[in-house]
PDB file of N, CA and C and ligand atoms in Angstrom:
ATOM      1  N   MET A   1       0.191  -3.367 -16.811  1.00 58.00           N
ATOM      2  CA  MET A   1       0.819  -3.709 -16.342  1.00 58.00           C
ATOM      3  C   MET A   1      -0.274  -3.518 -14.859  1.00 58.00           C
ATOM      4  N   HIS A   2       0.760  -3.936 -14.476  1.00 90.00           N
ATOM      5  CA  HIS A   2      -0.357  -4.561 -12.347  1.00 90.00           C
ATOM      6  C   HIS A   2      -0.513  -3.403 -12.111  1.00 90.00           C
ATOM      7  N   GLU A   3       0.410  -2.139 -11.595  1.00 95.00           N
ATOM      8  CA  GLU A   3       0.727  -0.987 -11.029  1.00 95.00           C
ATOM      9  C   GLU A   3      -0.709  -0.046 -11.119  1.00 95.00           C
ATOM     10  N   LEU A   4      -0.705  -0.282 -12.665  1.00 95.00           N
ATOM     11  CA  LEU A   4      -1.814   0.736 -13.017  1.00 95.00           C
ATOM     12  C   LEU A   4      -3.770   0.004 -12.905  1.00 95.00           C
ATOM     13  N   SER A   5      -3.698  -0.745 -13.385  1.00 96.00           N
ATOM     14  CA  SER A   5      -5.031  -1.510 -13.121  1.00 96.00           C
ATOM     15  C   SER A   5      -4.897  -1.382 -11.727  1.00 96.00           C
ATOM     16  N   ILE A   6      -3.966  -0.851 -10.745  1.00 96.00           N
ATOM     17  CA  ILE A   6      -4.475  -1.235  -8.635  1.00 96.00           C
ATOM     18  C   ILE A   6      -4.506   0.144  -8.927  1.00 96.00           C
ATOM     19  N   ALA A   7      -3.565   1.631  -9.724  1.00 97.00           N
ATOM     20  CA  ALA A   7      -3.996   2.871  -9.093  1.00 97.00           C
ATOM     21  C   ALA A   7      -4.825   3.459 -10.004  1.00 97.00           C
ATOM     22  N   GLN A   8      -5.849   2.815 -11.021  1.00 97.00           N
ATOM     23  CA  GLN A   8      -7.003   2.849 -11.235  1.00 97.00           C
ATOM     24  C   GLN A   8      -8.428   2.361 -10.145  1.00 97.00           C
ATOM     25  N   SER A   9      -8.278   1.385  -9.503  1.00 96.00           N
ATOM     26  CA  SER A   9      -9.164   1.295  -8.597  1.00 96.00           C
ATOM     27  C   SER A   9      -8.218   2.378  -7.283  1.00 96.00           C
ATOM     28  N   ILE A  10      -7.330   1.804  -7.157  1.00 97.00           N
ATOM     29  CA  ILE A  10      -7.371   3.291  -5.941  1.00 97.00           C
ATOM     30  C   ILE A  10      -8.343   4.573  -6.562  1.00 97.00           C
ATOM     31  N   VAL A  11      -8.622   5.058  -7.449  1.00 97.00           N
ATOM     32  CA  VAL A  11      -9.105   6.069  -7.683  1.00 97.00           C
ATOM     33  C   VAL A  11     -10.210   6.625  -7.851  1.00 97.00           C
ATOM     34  N   GLU A  12     -10.519   5.512  -8.774  1.00 97.00           N
ATOM     35  CA  GLU A  12     -12.035   5.009  -8.040  1.00 97.00           C
ATOM     36  C   GLU A  12     -13.243   4.937  -7.166  1.00 97.00           C
ATOM     37  N   ILE A  13     -12.121   4.884  -5.793  1.00 97.00           N
ATOM     38  CA  ILE A  13     -12.134   4.404  -4.384  1.00 97.00           C
ATOM     39  C   ILE A  13     -12.282   6.104  -4.464  1.00 97.00           C
ATOM     40  N   VAL A  14     -11.344   6.586  -4.101  1.00 97.00           N
ATOM     41  CA  VAL A  14     -11.570   8.417  -3.973  1.00 97.00           C
ATOM     42  C   VAL A  14     -12.344   8.687  -4.287  1.00 97.00           C
ATOM     43  N   GLU A  15     -12.527   8.611  -5.655  1.00 96.00           N
ATOM     44  CA  GLU A  15     -13.652   9.635  -6.453  1.00 96.00           C
ATOM     45  C   GLU A  15     -15.014   9.345  -6.147  1.00 96.00           C
ATOM     46  N   GLU A  16     -15.258   8.080  -5.360  1.00 96.00           N
ATOM     47  CA  GLU A  16     -16.413   7.999  -5.075  1.00 96.00           C
ATOM     48  C   GLU A  16     -16.373   9.009  -3.573  1.00 96.00           C
ATOM     49  N   GLU A  17     -15.232   8.529  -3.067  1.00 95.00           N
ATOM     50  CA  GLU A  17     -15.659   8.827  -1.510  1.00 95.00           C
ATOM     51  C   GLU A  17     -15.880  10.698  -1.760  1.00 95.00           C
ATOM     52  N   ALA A  18     -14.800  10.917  -2.240  1.00 95.00           N
ATOM     53  CA  ALA A  18     -14.675  12.488  -2.368  1.00 95.00           C
ATOM     54  C   ALA A  18     -16.496  12.757  -2.743  1.00 95.00           C
ATOM     55  N   LYS A  19     -17.102  11.958  -3.512  1.00 94.00           N
ATOM     56  CA  LYS A  19     -18.643  12.510  -4.215  1.00 94.00           C
ATOM     57  C   LYS A  19     -19.598  12.548  -2.678  1.00 94.00           C
ATOM     58  N   LYS A  20     -19.826  10.887  -1.917  1.00 94.00           N
ATOM     59  CA  LYS A  20     -19.939  11.216  -0.758  1.00 94.00           C
ATOM     60  C   LYS A  20     -19.960  12.337  -0.622  1.00 94.00           C
ATOM     61  N   GLN A  21     -18.604  12.889  -0.156  1.00 92.00           N
ATOM     62  CA  GLN A  21     -18.556  14.851   1.097  1.00 92.00           C
ATOM     63  C   GLN A  21     -19.110  15.792  -0.305  1.00 92.00           C
ATOM     64  N   ASN A  22     -19.319  15.394  -1.203  1.00 93.00           N
ATOM     65  CA  ASN A  22     -19.254  16.858  -2.573  1.00 93.00           C
ATOM     66  C   ASN A  22     -18.402  17.699  -2.515  1.00 93.00           C
ATOM     67  N   ALA A  23     -17.022  16.936  -2.105  1.00 93.00           N
ATOM     68  CA  ALA A  23     -16.240  17.543  -2.164  1.00 93.00           C
ATOM     69  C   ALA A  23     -14.758  17.134  -4.192  1.00 93.00           C
ATOM     70  N   THR A  24     -15.564  18.983  -4.599  1.00 91.00           N
ATOM     71  CA  THR A  24     -14.444  18.152  -6.138  1.00 91.00           C
ATOM     72  C   THR A  24     -13.336  18.705  -6.874  1.00 91.00           C
ATOM     73  N   SER A  25     -12.146  18.641  -5.197  1.00 94.00           N
ATOM     74  CA  SER A  25     -11.378  17.916  -5.483  1.00 94.00           C
ATOM     75  C   SER A  25     -10.378  17.583  -3.966  1.00 94.00           C
ATOM     76  N   VAL A  26      -9.357  17.064  -4.515  1.00 96.00           N
ATOM     77  CA  VAL A  26      -9.321  15.747  -3.231  1.00 96.00           C
ATOM     78  C   VAL A  26      -7.258  16.248  -3.214  1.00 96.00           C
ATOM     79  N   ASN A  27      -7.043  17.086  -2.026  1.00 96.00           N
ATOM     80  CA  ASN A  27      -6.103  17.434  -1.656  1.00 96.00           C
ATOM     81  C   ASN A  27      -4.686  16.738  -1.875  1.00 96.00           C
ATOM     82  N   LYS A  28      -4.735  15.963  -0.455  1.00 97.00           N
ATOM     83  CA  LYS A  28      -4.179  14.830  -0.178  1.00 97.00           C
ATOM     84  C   LYS A  28      -4.719  12.776   0.176  1.00 97.00           C
ATOM     85  N   LEU A  29      -3.784  12.199  -0.731  1.00 97.00           N
ATOM     86  CA  LEU A  29      -3.964  10.768  -0.570  1.00 97.00           C
ATOM     87  C   LEU A  29      -2.944   9.719   0.310  1.00 97.00           C
ATOM     88  N   ILE A  30      -3.180   9.256   0.901  1.00 98.00           N
ATOM     89  CA  ILE A  30      -1.867   8.349   1.665  1.00 98.00           C
ATOM     90  C   ILE A  30      -2.433   7.365   1.529  1.00 98.00           C
ATOM     91  N   LEU A  31      -1.362   6.371   0.913  1.00 98.00           N
ATOM     92  CA  LEU A  31      -2.143   4.979   0.736  1.00 98.00           C
ATOM     93  C   LEU A  31      -0.150   3.683   1.717  1.00 98.00           C
ATOM     94  N   GLU A  32      -0.448   2.853   1.785  1.00 97.00           N
ATOM     95  CA  GLU A  32      -0.340   2.231   2.729  1.00 97.00           C
ATOM     96  C   GLU A  32       0.080   1.364   2.180  1.00 97.00           C
ATOM     97  N   ILE A  33       1.440   0.513   1.575  1.00 96.00           N
ATOM     98  CA  ILE A  33       1.928  -0.660   0.689  1.00 96.00           C
ATOM     99  C   ILE A  33       2.857  -1.237   1.881  1.00 96.00           C
ATOM    100  N   GLY A  34       2.430  -2.573   2.076  1.00 96.00           N
ATOM    101  CA  GLY A  34       3.111  -3.632   2.722  1.00 96.00           C
ATOM    102  C   GLY A  34       4.468  -3.673   1.382  1.00 96.00           C
ATOM    103  N   THR A  35       5.792  -4.383   2.176  1.00 93.00           N
ATOM    104  CA  THR A  35       6.917  -4.720   1.137  1.00 93.00           C
ATOM    105  C   THR A  35       7.022  -5.767   0.345  1.00 93.00           C
ATOM    106  N   MET A  36       6.204  -6.258   1.557  1.00 92.00           N
ATOM    107  CA  MET A  36       5.511  -7.563   0.498  1.00 92.00           C
ATOM    108  C   MET A  36       4.146  -8.105  -0.018  1.00 92.00           C
ATOM    109  N   SER A  37       3.775  -6.787  -0.654  1.00 93.00           N
ATOM    110  CA  SER A  37       2.573  -7.096  -1.408  1.00 93.00           C
ATOM    111  C   SER A  37       2.321  -6.887  -2.616  1.00 93.00           C
ATOM    112  N   GLY A  38       4.120  -7.316  -3.414  1.00 92.00           N
ATOM    113  CA  GLY A  38       3.945  -7.225  -4.194  1.00 92.00           C
ATOM    114  C   GLY A  38       3.819  -6.101  -5.319  1.00 92.00           C
ATOM    115  N   ILE A  39       3.549  -4.984  -4.599  1.00 94.00           N
ATOM    116  CA  ILE A  39       3.886  -3.922  -5.186  1.00 94.00           C
ATOM    117  C   ILE A  39       5.079  -2.944  -5.866  1.00 94.00           C
ATOM    118  N   VAL A  40       5.027  -3.001  -6.864  1.00 93.00           N
ATOM    119  CA  VAL A  40       6.437  -1.643  -6.989  1.00 93.00           C
ATOM    120  C   VAL A  40       5.933  -0.197  -6.605  1.00 93.00           C
ATOM    121  N   VAL A  41       6.442  -0.001  -5.873  1.00 94.00           N
ATOM    122  CA  VAL A  41       6.130   1.788  -5.300  1.00 94.00           C
ATOM    123  C   VAL A  41       6.088   2.499  -6.602  1.00 94.00           C
ATOM    124  N   GLU A  42       7.843   2.523  -6.459  1.00 95.00           N
ATOM    125  CA  GLU A  42       8.146   3.524  -7.722  1.00 95.00           C
ATOM    126  C   GLU A  42       7.075   3.350  -8.690  1.00 95.00           C
ATOM    127  N   ALA A  43       6.575   1.785  -9.688  1.00 96.00           N
ATOM    128  CA  ALA A  43       6.066   2.019 -10.356  1.00 96.00           C
ATOM    129  C   ALA A  43       4.234   2.309 -10.301  1.00 96.00           C
ATOM    130  N   LEU A  44       4.294   1.893  -8.718  1.00 96.00           N
ATOM    131  CA  LEU A  44       2.639   2.565  -8.893  1.00 96.00           C
ATOM    132  C   LEU A  44       2.487   4.087  -8.648  1.00 96.00           C
ATOM    133  N   GLU A  45       3.582   4.341  -8.258  1.00 96.00           N
ATOM    134  CA  GLU A  45       3.925   5.879  -8.488  1.00 96.00           C
ATOM    135  C   GLU A  45       3.420   6.447  -9.689  1.00 96.00           C
ATOM    136  N   PHE A  46       4.065   6.691 -10.227  1.00 96.00           N
ATOM    137  CA  PHE A  46       3.749   6.334 -12.051  1.00 96.00           C
ATOM    138  C   PHE A  46       2.885   6.467 -11.838  1.00 96.00           C
ATOM    139  N   ALA A  47       2.130   4.851 -12.161  1.00 97.00           N
ATOM    140  CA  ALA A  47       1.457   4.442 -12.295  1.00 97.00           C
ATOM    141  C   ALA A  47      -0.060   6.125 -11.922  1.00 97.00           C
ATOM    142  N   MET A  48       0.075   6.194 -10.548  1.00 97.00           N
ATOM    143  CA  MET A  48      -0.846   7.026 -10.306  1.00 97.00           C
ATOM    144  C   MET A  48      -1.017   8.464 -11.232  1.00 97.00           C
ATOM    145  N   GLU A  49       0.353   9.394 -11.378  1.00 96.00           N
ATOM    146  CA  GLU A  49       0.630  10.217 -11.464  1.00 96.00           C
ATOM    147  C   GLU A  49      -0.548   9.798 -13.630  1.00 96.00           C
ATOM    148  N   GLU A  50      -0.142   8.896 -14.234  1.00 96.00           N
ATOM    149  CA  GLU A  50      -1.052   9.244 -15.527  1.00 96.00           C
ATOM    150  C   GLU A  50      -2.199   9.354 -14.902  1.00 96.00           C
ATOM    151  N   VAL A  51      -2.752   8.075 -13.639  1.00 96.00           N
ATOM    152  CA  VAL A  51      -4.419   8.108 -13.849  1.00 96.00           C
ATOM    153  C   VAL A  51      -4.845   8.700 -12.782  1.00 96.00           C
ATOM    154  N   ILE A  52      -4.012   9.852 -12.051  1.00 97.00           N
ATOM    155  CA  ILE A  52      -5.255  10.811 -11.964  1.00 97.00           C
ATOM    156  C   ILE A  52      -5.115  12.199 -12.270  1.00 97.00           C
ATOM    157  N   LYS A  53      -4.947  12.307 -14.051  1.00 96.00           N
ATOM    158  CA  LYS A  53      -5.503  13.480 -14.579  1.00 96.00           C
ATOM    159  C   LYS A  53      -7.117  13.464 -14.399  1.00 96.00           C
ATOM    160  N   ASN A  54      -7.271  14.356 -14.005  1.00 95.00           N
ATOM    161  CA  ASN A  54      -8.247  14.673 -15.252  1.00 95.00           C
ATOM    162  C   ASN A  54      -9.362  14.275 -13.950  1.00 95.00           C
ATOM    163  N   THR A  55      -9.245  13.777 -12.697  1.00 96.00           N
ATOM    164  CA  THR A  55      -9.829  13.105 -11.591  1.00 96.00           C
ATOM    165  C   THR A  55      -9.897  14.436 -10.511  1.00 96.00           C
ATOM    166  N   CYS A  56     -10.334  13.852  -9.821  1.00 95.00           N
ATOM    167  CA  CYS A  56     -10.678  15.104  -9.083  1.00 95.00           C
ATOM    168  C   CYS A  56      -8.906  15.037  -7.553  1.00 95.00           C
ATOM    169  N   LEU A  57      -8.224  13.784  -7.828  1.00 96.00           N
ATOM    170  CA  LEU A  57      -6.973  14.121  -7.513  1.00 96.00           C
ATOM    171  C   LEU A  57      -6.252  14.639  -8.098  1.00 96.00           C
ATOM    172  N   SER A  58      -6.138  15.542  -9.194  1.00 95.00           N
ATOM    173  CA  SER A  58      -5.267  15.873 -10.568  1.00 95.00           C
ATOM    174  C   SER A  58      -4.471  16.591  -9.604  1.00 95.00           C
ATOM    175  N   ASN A  59      -4.781  17.262  -8.867  1.00 94.00           N
ATOM    176  CA  ASN A  59      -3.793  18.312  -7.950  1.00 94.00           C
ATOM    177  C   ASN A  59      -3.031  17.440  -6.555  1.00 94.00           C
ATOM    178  N   ALA A  60      -3.834  16.219  -6.503  1.00 96.00           N
ATOM    179  CA  ALA A  60      -3.725  15.444  -4.725  1.00 96.00           C
ATOM    180  C   ALA A  60      -2.311  15.573  -4.958  1.00 96.00           C
ATOM    181  N   LYS A  61      -1.512  15.224  -3.636  1.00 96.00           N
ATOM    182  CA  LYS A  61      -0.720  14.927  -3.173  1.00 96.00           C
ATOM    183  C   LYS A  61      -0.341  13.942  -3.163  1.00 96.00           C
ATOM    184  N   ILE A  62      -0.098  12.824  -3.108  1.00 96.00           N
ATOM    185  CA  ILE A  62      -0.349  11.839  -3.676  1.00 96.00           C
ATOM    186  C   ILE A  62       1.546  10.839  -2.087  1.00 96.00           C
ATOM    187  N   ASP A  63       0.683  10.902  -0.998  1.00 96.00           N
ATOM    188  CA  ASP A  63       2.082   9.779  -0.286  1.00 96.00           C
ATOM    189  C   ASP A  63       1.879   8.302   0.536  1.00 96.00           C
ATOM    190  N   ILE A  64       3.320   7.219  -0.450  1.00 96.00           N
ATOM    191  CA  ILE A  64       2.860   5.783   0.454  1.00 96.00           C
ATOM    192  C   ILE A  64       3.799   5.166   1.012  1.00 96.00           C
ATOM    193  N   GLU A  65       3.314   4.935   2.181  1.00 96.00           N
ATOM    194  CA  GLU A  65       3.717   4.324   3.476  1.00 96.00           C
ATOM    195  C   GLU A  65       4.841   2.853   2.919  1.00 96.00           C
ATOM    196  N   GLU A  66       4.846   2.749   3.233  1.00 95.00           N
ATOM    197  CA  GLU A  66       6.171   1.890   3.793  1.00 95.00           C
ATOM    198  C   GLU A  66       5.083  -0.009   4.586  1.00 95.00           C
ATOM    199  N   ILE A  67       4.623  -0.750   4.849  1.00 95.00           N
ATOM    200  CA  ILE A  67       4.486  -0.665   5.364  1.00 95.00           C
ATOM    201  C   ILE A  67       5.789  -2.129   5.528  1.00 95.00           C
ATOM    202  N   LYS A  68       7.100  -2.606   6.469  1.00 95.00           N
ATOM    203  CA  LYS A  68       7.893  -3.235   7.276  1.00 95.00           C
ATOM    204  C   LYS A  68       7.121  -4.449   6.736  1.00 95.00           C
ATOM    205  N   ALA A  69       7.186  -6.399   6.588  1.00 95.00           N
ATOM    206  CA  ALA A  69       6.876  -7.694   6.561  1.00 95.00           C
ATOM    207  C   ALA A  69       7.383  -7.853   7.954  1.00 95.00           C
ATOM    208  N   ILE A  70       6.329  -8.371   8.273  1.00 96.00           N
ATOM    209  CA  ILE A  70       6.615  -9.759   9.703  1.00 96.00           C
ATOM    210  C   ILE A  70       6.265 -10.596   9.490  1.00 96.00           C
ATOM    211  N   ALA A  71       7.089 -11.720   9.556  1.00 95.00           N
ATOM    212  CA  ALA A  71       6.986 -13.241   9.697  1.00 95.00           C
ATOM    213  C   ALA A  71       6.820 -13.581  11.631  1.00 95.00           C
ATOM    214  N   VAL A  72       6.266 -14.546  11.339  1.00 96.00           N
ATOM    215  CA  VAL A  72       5.838 -15.567  12.659  1.00 96.00           C
ATOM    216  C   VAL A  72       6.863 -16.812  12.582  1.00 96.00           C
ATOM    217  N   CYS A  73       7.494 -17.135  13.055  1.00 97.00           N
ATOM    218  CA  CYS A  73       7.999 -18.705  13.487  1.00 97.00           C
ATOM    219  C   CYS A  73       7.368 -20.313  13.242  1.00 97.00           C
ATOM    220  N   GLU A  74       6.792 -20.754  12.111  1.00 96.00           N
ATOM    221  CA  GLU A  74       6.384 -22.143  12.714  1.00 96.00           C
ATOM    222  C   GLU A  74       6.877 -22.973  13.381  1.00 96.00           C
ATOM    223  N   MET A  75       7.651 -22.434  13.317  1.00 97.00           N
ATOM    224  CA  MET A  75       8.207 -23.453  14.927  1.00 97.00           C
ATOM    225  C   MET A  75       8.548 -22.990  16.064  1.00 97.00           C
ATOM    226  N   CYS A  76       8.693 -22.023  16.239  1.00 98.00           N
ATOM    227  CA  CYS A  76       8.796 -21.058  18.265  1.00 98.00           C
ATOM    228  C   CYS A  76       8.334 -19.687  18.017  1.00 98.00           C
ATOM    229  N   GLN A  77       7.798 -19.439  16.655  1.00 97.00           N
ATOM    230  CA  GLN A  77       6.089 -17.889  17.342  1.00 97.00           C
ATOM    231  C   GLN A  77       7.626 -17.156  17.380  1.00 97.00           C
ATOM    232  N   THR A  78       8.755 -17.308  16.825  1.00 97.00           N
ATOM    233  CA  THR A  78       9.496 -15.755  16.887  1.00 97.00           C
ATOM    234  C   THR A  78       8.710 -14.842  15.915  1.00 97.00           C
ATOM    235  N   GLU A  79       8.239 -13.898  15.982  1.00 97.00           N
ATOM    236  CA  GLU A  79       8.376 -12.692  15.211  1.00 97.00           C
ATOM    237  C   GLU A  79       9.660 -12.387  14.329  1.00 97.00           C
ATOM    238  N   PHE A  80       9.402 -11.700  13.548  1.00 97.00           N
ATOM    239  CA  PHE A  80      10.280 -11.231  13.538  1.00 97.00           C
ATOM    240  C   PHE A  80      10.096 -10.518  11.351  1.00 97.00           C
ATOM    241  N   GLU A  81      11.471  -9.362  10.829  1.00 95.00           N
ATOM    242  CA  GLU A  81      11.132  -8.443  10.044  1.00 95.00           C
ATOM    243  C   GLU A  81      11.662  -9.526   9.213  1.00 95.00           C
ATOM    244  N   THR A  82      10.846  -9.060   7.302  1.00 93.00           N
ATOM    245  CA  THR A  82      11.554 -10.254   6.528  1.00 93.00           C
ATOM    246  C   THR A  82      11.505  -9.729   5.227  1.00 93.00           C
ATOM    247  N   PHE A  83      11.533 -10.081   4.243  1.00 85.00           N
ATOM    248  CA  PHE A  83      12.366  -9.141   2.761  1.00 85.00           C
ATOM    249  C   PHE A  83      12.071  -9.834   1.812  1.00 85.00           C
ATOM    250  N   ASP A  84      11.744 -11.310   1.974  1.00 83.00           N
ATOM    251  CA  ASP A  84      10.536 -12.588   0.876  1.00 83.00           C
ATOM    252  C   ASP A  84      10.411 -13.493   2.613  1.00 83.00           C
ATOM    253  N   LEU A  85       9.677 -14.553   0.600  1.00 79.00           N
ATOM    254  CA  LEU A  85       9.432 -15.531   1.588  1.00 79.00           C
ATOM    255  C   LEU A  85      10.444 -16.462   1.998  1.00 79.00           C
ATOM    256  N   TYR A  86      12.244 -16.250   1.908  1.00 83.00           N
ATOM    257  CA  TYR A  86      12.373 -17.812   2.326  1.00 83.00           C
ATOM    258  C   TYR A  86      13.987 -17.252   2.733  1.00 83.00           C
ATOM    259  N   SER A  87      13.430 -16.649   3.914  1.00 88.00           N
ATOM    260  CA  SER A  87      14.233 -15.994   5.272  1.00 88.00           C
ATOM    261  C   SER A  87      13.765 -17.110   6.426  1.00 88.00           C
ATOM    262  N   PRO A  88      15.142 -16.887   7.064  1.00 95.00           N
ATOM    263  CA  PRO A  88      14.779 -18.688   7.766  1.00 95.00           C
ATOM    264  C   PRO A  88      14.870 -17.655   8.994  1.00 95.00           C
ATOM    265  N   CYS A  89      13.873 -18.276  10.369  1.00 96.00           N
ATOM    266  CA  CYS A  89      13.448 -17.898  12.015  1.00 96.00           C
ATOM    267  C   CYS A  89      15.264 -17.208  12.164  1.00 96.00           C
ATOM    268  N   PRO A  90      15.059 -16.262  12.584  1.00 97.00           N
ATOM    269  CA  PRO A  90      17.206 -15.049  13.682  1.00 97.00           C
ATOM    270  C   PRO A  90      16.675 -16.458  14.694  1.00 97.00           C
ATOM    271  N   LYS A  91      16.068 -16.835  14.833  1.00 97.00           N
ATOM    272  CA  LYS A  91      16.390 -17.286  16.576  1.00 97.00           C
ATOM    273  C   LYS A  91      16.390 -18.492  16.008  1.00 97.00           C
ATOM    274  N   CYS A  92      15.764 -19.656  15.445  1.00 98.00           N
ATOM    275  CA  CYS A  92      15.909 -20.613  14.748  1.00 98.00           C
ATOM    276  C   CYS A  92      16.292 -21.789  13.665  1.00 98.00           C
ATOM    277  N   ASN A  93      16.550 -20.486  13.389  1.00 96.00           N
ATOM    278  CA  ASN A  93      16.722 -20.827  11.511  1.00 96.00           C
ATOM    279  C   ASN A  93      15.493 -21.958  10.540  1.00 96.00           C
ATOM    280  N   HIS A  94      14.839 -21.897  11.273  1.00 96.00           N
ATOM    281  CA  HIS A  94      13.521 -22.615  10.375  1.00 96.00           C
ATOM    282  C   HIS A  94      13.136 -22.303   9.303  1.00 96.00           C
ATOM    283  N   LEU A  95      12.868 -22.545   8.059  1.00 93.00           N
ATOM    284  CA  LEU A  95      12.312 -22.394   7.187  1.00 93.00           C
ATOM    285  C   LEU A  95      11.839 -22.086   6.586  1.00 93.00           C
ATOM    286  N   TYR A  96       9.911 -22.236   7.560  1.00 94.00           N
ATOM    287  CA  TYR A  96       9.472 -21.862   7.542  1.00 94.00           C
ATOM    288  C   TYR A  96       8.311 -21.322   8.463  1.00 94.00           C
ATOM    289  N   SER A  97       7.509 -20.032   8.244  1.00 94.00           N
ATOM    290  CA  SER A  97       7.658 -18.298   8.927  1.00 94.00           C
ATOM    291  C   SER A  97       5.847 -18.218   7.402  1.00 94.00           C
ATOM    292  N   ASN A  98       5.037 -17.371   8.477  1.00 94.00           N
ATOM    293  CA  ASN A  98       3.714 -17.174   7.916  1.00 94.00           C
ATOM    294  C   ASN A  98       4.131 -15.454   8.487  1.00 94.00           C
ATOM    295  N   ILE A  99       3.596 -14.828   6.516  1.00 93.00           N
ATOM    296  CA  ILE A  99       3.779 -13.376   7.338  1.00 93.00           C
ATOM    297  C   ILE A  99       2.527 -12.964   7.528  1.00 93.00           C
ATOM    298  N   ILE A 100       2.938 -12.700   8.781  1.00 95.00           N
ATOM    299  CA  ILE A 100       1.674 -11.480   9.297  1.00 95.00           C
ATOM    300  C   ILE A 100       0.879 -10.285   9.065  1.00 95.00           C
ATOM    301  N   LYS A 101       1.760  -9.999   8.626  1.00 95.00           N
ATOM    302  CA  LYS A 101       1.907  -8.095   8.085  1.00 95.00           C
ATOM    303  C   LYS A 101       2.472  -7.832   7.092  1.00 95.00           C
ATOM    304  N   GLY A 102       2.359  -6.748   6.216  1.00 96.00           N
ATOM    305  CA  GLY A 102       3.032  -6.258   4.726  1.00 96.00           C
ATOM    306  C   GLY A 102       2.994  -6.671   3.868  1.00 96.00           C
ATOM    307  N   LYS A 103       1.940  -7.408   3.679  1.00 94.00           N
ATOM    308  CA  LYS A 103       0.924  -7.490   2.446  1.00 94.00           C
ATOM    309  C   LYS A 103      -0.432  -6.806   2.290  1.00 94.00           C
ATOM    310  N   GLU A 104      -0.222  -5.532   3.166  1.00 94.00           N
ATOM    311  CA  GLU A 104      -2.016  -5.605   2.735  1.00 94.00           C
ATOM    312  C   GLU A 104      -1.068  -3.793   1.790  1.00 94.00           C
ATOM    313  N   LEU A 105      -2.197  -3.708   0.844  1.00 95.00           N
ATOM    314  CA  LEU A 105      -2.677  -2.369   0.386  1.00 95.00           C
ATOM    315  C   LEU A 105      -4.105  -1.671   0.270  1.00 95.00           C
ATOM    316  N   ARG A 106      -3.626  -0.740   1.691  1.00 95.00           N
ATOM    317  CA  ARG A 106      -5.491   0.281   1.429  1.00 95.00           C
ATOM    318  C   ARG A 106      -4.455   2.121   1.452  1.00 95.00           C
ATOM    319  N   ILE A 107      -6.088   2.409   1.177  1.00 97.00           N
ATOM    320  CA  ILE A 107      -6.267   3.330   1.634  1.00 97.00           C
ATOM    321  C   ILE A 107      -5.684   3.754   3.138  1.00 97.00           C
ATOM    322  N   LYS A 108      -5.123   5.618   3.734  1.00 97.00           N
ATOM    323  CA  LYS A 108      -4.816   5.077   4.015  1.00 97.00           C
ATOM    324  C   LYS A 108      -5.396   6.244   5.229  1.00 97.00           C
ATOM    325  N   SER A 109      -5.428   6.722   3.900  1.00 97.00           N
ATOM    326  CA  SER A 109      -6.413   8.282   4.372  1.00 97.00           C
ATOM    327  C   SER A 109      -6.557   9.896   3.296  1.00 97.00           C
ATOM    328  N   ILE A 110      -7.678  10.685   3.398  1.00 96.00           N
ATOM    329  CA  ILE A 110      -8.595  10.971   1.950  1.00 96.00           C
ATOM    330  C   ILE A 110      -8.062  12.158   2.402  1.00 96.00           C
ATOM    331  N   VAL A 111      -7.543  13.108   2.018  1.00 95.00           N
ATOM    332  CA  VAL A 111      -7.055  14.680   2.925  1.00 95.00           C
ATOM    333  C   VAL A 111      -8.878  15.827   1.600  1.00 95.00           C
ATOM    334  N   ILE A 112      -9.489  16.308   2.354  1.00 93.00           N
ATOM    335  CA  ILE A 112      -9.803  16.966   1.494  1.00 93.00           C
ATOM    336  C   ILE A 112     -10.869  18.303   2.084  1.00 93.00           C
ATOM    337  N   PHE A 113      -9.537  19.282   1.665  1.00 83.00           N
ATOM    338  CA  PHE A 113      -9.984  20.295   2.156  1.00 83.00           C
ATOM    339  C   PHE A 113     -11.020  22.328   1.459  1.00 83.00           C
ATOM    340  N   GLY A 114     -12.491  22.251   2.548  1.00 64.00           N
ATOM    341  CA  GLY A 114     -12.984  22.707   2.429  1.00 64.00           C
ATOM    342  C   GLY A 114     -14.125  22.175   1.347  1.00 64.00           C
ATOM    343  N   LYS A 115     -14.514  22.599   0.788  1.00 55.00           N
ATOM    344  CA  LYS A 115     -15.711  21.903  -0.232  1.00 55.00           C
ATOM    345  C   LYS A 115     -16.316  22.797  -1.250  1.00 55.00           C
TER     346      LYS A 115
HETATM  347 ZN1   ZN B 201      11.456 -20.119  15.168  1.00 75.92          ZN
END
């Protein structure tokens, strides 16, 4: 499962970060995931629950924020919100656009209370 390996690498990054701060547990983790990242949020949530067991994240609250995908029309440069790769430009109906936002997967913040 794709999301499981993503969850594992997220946990590795967070554990590394917690270690740097001499923290034994992380209270909260906020992730940002673009709607065009190819990641199924529900699947990632499920995978995270499995992967955080017995790590510094085992009691952490995990928030996942979705980033809306934005495309730019190749013809008229209009920016519009898109949900797939095949949405035509709402202004000129041109079929080709470039996704400029919404493919990201990143750790927005790692919250550690006390040490
Ligand atoms: Zn256009």
